[in-house]
Amino acid sequence: MPSPLPDLASVHDELELTEDGVLVVDEWEVGVRISLRRRRLGLTIERDRTLTLHVPKGCEVRRAEDFVRSSAGWIEAKARLSEKRRQLHPTRSLGDGEIHRYLGRDYRLLVVDDASDGGRPVPAVRLVAGRLRLDSGVAANPVLARKALADWYSRAGQRWMQGRLQPWAARMDLPEPTVGVRDLGHRWGSYRAGVAGEGTISLHWAVFQLPMHLVDYVVAHELAHVRVPGHGPEYWRLLGRALPECRRLKTELDELGRRVWMGDLA
């Protein structure tokens, strides 16, 4: 007598989510992040309206789907807020004379024939005598110019961060993670735990347009995730001990951050 066919619904219930997978629930497409430390499920929505589901290891697909569906009202409210904020981000033409910020200060973009310096090649973007010098050959192509400016912010931000993280890690009594600067879409930063307790903080290159005290806030915000995933009461207690004004700084970042150039071209 042949064995009965498995119940497909039961098989579906028992399937486990995989790291960096995608879960489609009704009209939502949700990225998946698995944390060994997490016990509860959580959702985050980015400024570009992408959804990420944070789950404990071994979480079943059915449990995740039920959680996403139960969060429908929260998702819709956050999506409306994200869209409102996204519309305020400026666009740039990357032309001569345009103003760009670095660590809260304004610098004028100067398009120059700057391909070499004494016969040596130079970066497409340099900060010289209070001007951001952009090579004219690169400026002729807005896509290349955007990449060159993003690369400059990444290099400058990585240099500025040297030694900046250690005091915050000491305040929170946490190990100091590796720090990298790259394009994170519409996220200011992220933290990813490592296998052996080591982890990596990533910062968006656009963060370095903010004033220094808000860059420090983003750094401390991500560093707190070394110990506490999510943004529950325990997380804010930890961050508040190191940075008592963290709530005020969050509000300031929400307001000022909407006017930061995130790489959109006119």
CSV table of C-alpha atoms in Angstrom, one decimal:
chain,number,residue,atom,x,y,z
A,1,MET,CA,0.0,0.0,0.0
A,2,PRO,CA,1.6,3.3,-1.0
A,3,SER,CA,2.4,5.9,1.7
A,4,PRO,CA,0.0,8.8,2.0
A,5,LEU,CA,1.1,12.0,0.4
A,6,PRO,CA,2.3,14.6,3.0
A,7,ASP,CA,0.0,17.4,4.0
A,8,LEU,CA,1.4,20.4,2.1
A,9,ALA,CA,0.0,22.8,4.7
A,10,SER,CA,1.8,20.9,7.4
A,11,VAL,CA,5.1,20.9,5.4
A,12,HIS,CA,4.7,24.7,4.9
A,13,ASP,CA,4.2,25.2,8.6
A,14,GLU,CA,7.4,23.4,9.4
A,15,LEU,CA,9.6,25.2,6.9
A,16,GLU,CA,12.2,27.4,8.5
A,17,LEU,CA,13.3,30.8,7.3
A,18,THR,CA,16.8,31.3,5.9
A,19,GLU,CA,19.2,34.2,6.3
A,20,ASP,CA,19.0,36.9,3.6
A,21,GLY,CA,15.9,35.2,2.1
A,22,VAL,CA,12.8,36.9,0.9
A,23,LEU,CA,9.3,36.2,2.3
A,24,VAL,CA,6.3,37.2,0.2
A,25,VAL,CA,3.2,37.7,2.4
A,26,ASP,CA,0.1,39.0,0.5
A,27,GLU,CA,1.2,42.3,-1.1
A,28,TRP,CA,4.4,42.6,0.9
A,29,GLU,CA,7.9,41.4,0.0
A,30,VAL,CA,10.0,41.1,3.1
A,31,GLY,CA,13.7,40.6,3.6
A,32,VAL,CA,14.7,38.2,6.3
A,33,ARG,CA,17.5,38.6,8.9
A,34,ILE,CA,18.2,35.9,11.5
A,35,SER,CA,19.6,36.7,14.9
A,36,LEU,CA,21.0,34.1,17.3
A,37,ARG,CA,20.2,36.4,20.2
A,38,ARG,CA,16.7,37.3,19.3
A,39,ARG,CA,13.7,35.6,20.8
A,40,ARG,CA,10.8,37.6,19.4
A,41,LEU,CA,10.0,38.7,15.8
A,42,GLY,CA,10.4,42.3,14.7
A,43,LEU,CA,9.9,44.4,11.6
A,44,THR,CA,11.8,47.4,10.3
A,45,ILE,CA,10.9,49.6,7.4
A,46,GLU,CA,13.5,51.7,5.6
A,47,ARG,CA,13.1,55.1,4.0
A,48,ASP,CA,12.8,53.5,0.6
A,49,ARG,CA,9.8,51.5,2.1
A,50,THR,CA,11.6,48.1,2.0
A,51,LEU,CA,10.7,45.8,4.8
A,52,THR,CA,13.0,43.6,6.9
A,53,LEU,CA,11.8,40.9,9.2
A,54,HIS,CA,14.1,40.1,12.1
A,55,VAL,CA,13.6,36.6,13.5
A,56,PRO,CA,15.2,34.1,15.9
A,57,LYS,CA,17.0,31.1,14.5
A,58,GLY,CA,14.6,28.2,13.6
A,59,CYS,CA,11.6,30.5,13.0
A,60,GLU,CA,9.0,28.7,11.0
A,61,VAL,CA,7.5,30.3,7.8
A,62,ARG,CA,4.0,30.1,9.1
A,63,ARG,CA,4.8,32.0,12.3
A,64,ALA,CA,6.6,34.7,10.3
A,65,GLU,CA,3.7,35.1,7.9
A,66,ASP,CA,1.2,35.4,10.8
A,67,PHE,CA,3.4,38.1,12.4
A,68,VAL,CA,3.6,40.1,9.2
A,69,ARG,CA,-0.1,40.0,8.6
A,70,SER,CA,-0.8,41.0,12.2
A,71,SER,CA,1.5,44.0,11.7
A,72,ALA,CA,-0.5,45.3,8.7
A,73,GLY,CA,-1.6,48.5,10.4
A,74,TRP,CA,1.9,49.3,11.6
A,75,ILE,CA,3.4,48.7,8.2
A,76,GLU,CA,0.9,51.0,6.5
A,77,ALA,CA,1.5,53.8,9.0
A,78,LYS,CA,5.2,53.5,8.8
A,79,ALA,CA,5.1,53.4,5.0
A,80,ARG,CA,3.1,56.7,4.9
A,81,LEU,CA,5.6,58.3,7.2
A,82,SER,CA,8.6,57.0,5.2
A,83,GLU,CA,7.1,58.3,2.0
A,84,LYS,CA,6.5,61.7,3.6
A,85,ARG,CA,10.2,61.9,4.7
A,86,ARG,CA,11.5,60.5,1.4
A,87,GLN,CA,9.9,63.3,-0.6
A,88,LEU,CA,11.9,65.9,1.4
A,89,HIS,CA,15.3,64.5,0.4
A,90,PRO,CA,16.9,66.9,-2.0
A,91,THR,CA,18.2,66.1,-5.5
A,92,ARG,CA,21.5,67.4,-6.9
A,93,SER,CA,22.6,68.3,-10.4
A,94,LEU,CA,26.3,68.1,-9.3
A,95,GLY,CA,27.1,71.3,-11.2
A,96,ASP,CA,29.7,74.0,-10.6
A,97,GLY,CA,28.9,76.1,-7.5
A,98,GLU,CA,26.5,73.7,-5.9
A,99,ILE,CA,26.7,73.5,-2.1
A,100,HIS,CA,27.5,70.1,-0.4
A,101,ARG,CA,27.9,69.5,3.3
A,102,TYR,CA,30.6,67.6,5.2
A,103,LEU,CA,30.2,67.1,9.0
A,104,GLY,CA,27.7,69.9,9.1
A,105,ARG,CA,29.7,72.5,7.2
A,106,ASP,CA,28.9,73.8,3.7
A,107,TYR,CA,31.5,73.4,0.9
A,108,ARG,CA,31.1,74.7,-2.6
A,109,LEU,CA,31.6,72.3,-5.5
A,110,LEU,CA,34.2,73.4,-8.0
A,111,VAL,CA,34.4,71.7,-11.4
A,112,VAL,CA,38.0,71.8,-12.5
A,113,ASP,CA,40.3,70.2,-15.0
A,114,ASP,CA,42.1,68.3,-12.2
A,115,ALA,CA,43.0,64.9,-13.7
A,116,SER,CA,46.6,65.1,-12.5
A,117,ASP,CA,48.8,66.8,-10.0
A,118,GLY,CA,52.4,67.2,-11.2
A,119,GLY,CA,51.9,64.2,-13.5
A,120,ARG,CA,50.4,62.0,-10.8
A,121,PRO,CA,46.7,61.0,-11.1
A,122,VAL,CA,44.4,62.4,-8.4
A,123,PRO,CA,41.0,61.3,-7.1
A,124,ALA,CA,38.0,62.6,-9.0
A,125,VAL,CA,36.9,64.5,-5.9
A,126,ARG,CA,39.2,66.3,-3.4
A,127,LEU,CA,38.6,68.8,-0.6
A,128,VAL,CA,41.1,71.5,-1.2
A,129,ALA,CA,41.2,75.0,0.5
A,130,GLY,CA,37.5,74.8,1.5
A,131,ARG,CA,36.3,73.6,-2.0
A,132,LEU,CA,35.2,70.2,-3.2
A,133,ARG,CA,37.1,69.9,-6.4
A,134,LEU,CA,35.3,67.7,-9.0
A,135,ASP,CA,37.2,66.7,-12.1
A,136,SER,CA,35.4,68.1,-15.2
A,137,GLY,CA,35.7,64.9,-17.1
A,138,VAL,CA,33.8,63.1,-14.4
A,139,ALA,CA,31.3,66.0,-13.9
A,140,ALA,CA,30.2,65.6,-17.5
A,141,ASN,CA,28.5,62.4,-16.5
A,142,PRO,CA,26.1,62.9,-13.5
A,143,VAL,CA,26.1,59.1,-12.7
A,144,LEU,CA,29.9,59.0,-12.6
A,145,ALA,CA,30.0,62.3,-10.6
A,146,ARG,CA,27.5,60.9,-8.1
A,147,LYS,CA,29.7,57.8,-7.6
A,148,ALA,CA,32.8,59.9,-7.3
A,149,LEU,CA,31.2,62.1,-4.5
A,150,ALA,CA,29.8,59.0,-2.7
A,151,ASP,CA,33.3,57.4,-2.9
A,152,TRP,CA,34.8,60.6,-1.4
A,153,TYR,CA,32.3,60.7,1.4
A,154,SER,CA,33.1,57.0,2.1
A,155,ARG,CA,36.8,57.6,2.2
A,156,ALA,CA,36.5,60.8,4.3
A,157,GLY,CA,34.0,59.2,6.7
A,158,GLN,CA,36.2,56.1,7.1
A,159,ARG,CA,39.2,58.3,8.0
A,160,TRP,CA,37.1,60.4,10.4
A,161,MET,CA,35.8,57.3,12.2
A,162,GLN,CA,39.3,56.1,13.2
A,163,GLY,CA,39.4,56.2,16.9
A,164,ARG,CA,35.8,57.6,17.1
A,165,LEU,CA,34.1,54.3,18.1
A,166,GLN,CA,36.3,53.3,20.9
A,167,PRO,CA,35.1,55.9,23.5
A,168,TRP,CA,31.5,54.9,22.8
A,169,ALA,CA,32.2,51.2,23.1
A,170,ALA,CA,34.0,51.9,26.5
A,171,ARG,CA,31.0,53.9,27.8
A,172,MET,CA,28.7,50.9,27.0
A,173,ASP,CA,31.2,48.3,28.1
A,174,LEU,CA,31.0,46.7,24.7
A,175,PRO,CA,33.5,45.1,22.4
A,176,GLU,CA,34.5,47.4,19.5
A,177,PRO,CA,33.1,46.2,16.2
A,178,THR,CA,34.6,46.8,12.8
A,179,VAL,CA,33.3,49.9,11.0
A,180,GLY,CA,32.7,50.3,7.3
A,181,VAL,CA,31.2,53.1,5.2
A,182,ARG,CA,29.1,52.3,2.1
A,183,ASP,CA,25.8,52.9,0.4
A,184,LEU,CA,23.0,51.6,2.5
A,185,GLY,CA,20.1,52.8,0.4
A,186,HIS,CA,18.0,54.9,2.8
A,187,ARG,CA,19.3,53.6,6.1
A,188,TRP,CA,21.7,55.6,8.2
A,189,GLY,CA,23.5,52.6,9.6
A,190,SER,CA,23.2,48.9,10.4
A,191,TYR,CA,24.8,46.3,12.7
A,192,ARG,CA,25.4,42.7,11.9
A,193,ALA,CA,26.6,40.3,14.6
A,194,GLY,CA,29.5,38.0,13.9
A,195,VAL,CA,29.8,34.3,14.5
A,196,ALA,CA,32.2,34.6,17.5
A,197,GLY,CA,30.8,37.7,19.1
A,198,GLU,CA,32.5,40.0,16.6
A,199,GLY,CA,30.4,42.2,14.5
A,200,THR,CA,30.3,45.0,11.9
A,201,ILE,CA,28.7,48.4,12.0
A,202,SER,CA,28.0,49.9,8.5
A,203,LEU,CA,27.4,53.6,8.1
A,204,HIS,CA,25.8,55.2,5.0
A,205,TRP,CA,28.2,57.7,3.3
A,206,ALA,CA,25.5,60.3,3.5
A,207,VAL,CA,25.7,60.3,7.3
A,208,PHE,CA,28.9,62.4,7.1
A,209,GLN,CA,26.9,65.3,5.8
A,210,LEU,CA,25.3,65.6,9.3
A,211,PRO,CA,26.8,67.6,12.1
A,212,MET,CA,29.3,65.7,14.2
A,213,HIS,CA,27.0,65.2,17.2
A,214,LEU,CA,24.5,63.5,15.0
A,215,VAL,CA,27.1,61.3,13.4
A,216,ASP,CA,28.1,60.3,16.9
A,217,TYR,CA,24.4,59.6,17.7
A,218,VAL,CA,24.1,57.2,14.7
A,219,VAL,CA,27.3,55.5,15.8
A,220,ALA,CA,26.1,55.1,19.4
A,221,HIS,CA,22.7,54.0,18.1
A,222,GLU,CA,24.2,51.1,16.0
A,223,LEU,CA,26.7,50.2,18.7
A,224,ALA,CA,23.9,49.6,21.2
A,225,HIS,CA,22.7,46.8,18.9
A,226,VAL,CA,25.9,44.9,19.8
A,227,ARG,CA,24.1,44.0,23.0
A,228,VAL,CA,20.4,44.5,22.3
A,229,PRO,CA,18.6,43.8,19.0
A,230,GLY,CA,15.5,45.8,18.2
A,231,HIS,CA,14.4,49.0,19.8
A,232,GLY,CA,12.6,47.9,22.9
A,233,PRO,CA,12.9,49.4,26.4
A,234,GLU,CA,16.1,47.6,27.2
A,235,TYR,CA,17.7,49.0,24.1
A,236,TRP,CA,16.8,52.6,25.0
A,237,ARG,CA,18.0,52.1,28.6
A,238,LEU,CA,21.4,51.0,27.4
A,239,LEU,CA,21.7,53.9,24.9
A,240,GLY,CA,20.4,56.4,27.4
A,241,ARG,CA,23.0,55.5,30.0
A,242,ALA,CA,25.8,56.3,27.4
A,243,LEU,CA,23.9,59.2,25.7
A,244,PRO,CA,21.3,60.7,28.1
A,245,GLU,CA,20.0,63.1,25.3
A,246,CYS,CA,19.5,60.2,22.9
A,247,ARG,CA,15.7,60.9,22.5
A,248,ARG,CA,16.3,64.5,21.6
A,249,LEU,CA,19.0,63.6,19.2
A,250,LYS,CA,16.7,61.1,17.5
A,251,THR,CA,14.1,63.8,17.0
A,252,GLU,CA,16.8,66.1,15.6
A,253,LEU,CA,18.1,63.4,13.2
A,254,ASP,CA,14.5,62.7,12.0
A,255,GLU,CA,14.0,66.4,11.2
A,256,LEU,CA,17.4,67.3,9.8
A,257,GLY,CA,17.9,63.9,8.1
A,258,ARG,CA,15.0,64.6,5.7
A,259,ARG,CA,17.1,67.3,4.1
A,260,VAL,CA,20.3,65.3,3.6
A,261,TRP,CA,21.3,64.4,0.1
A,262,MET,CA,21.1,60.6,-0.3
A,263,GLY,CA,22.4,60.5,-3.8
A,264,ASP,CA,19.3,61.4,-5.8
A,265,LEU,CA,20.0,63.2,-9.1
A,266,ALA,CA,18.0,66.1,-10.5
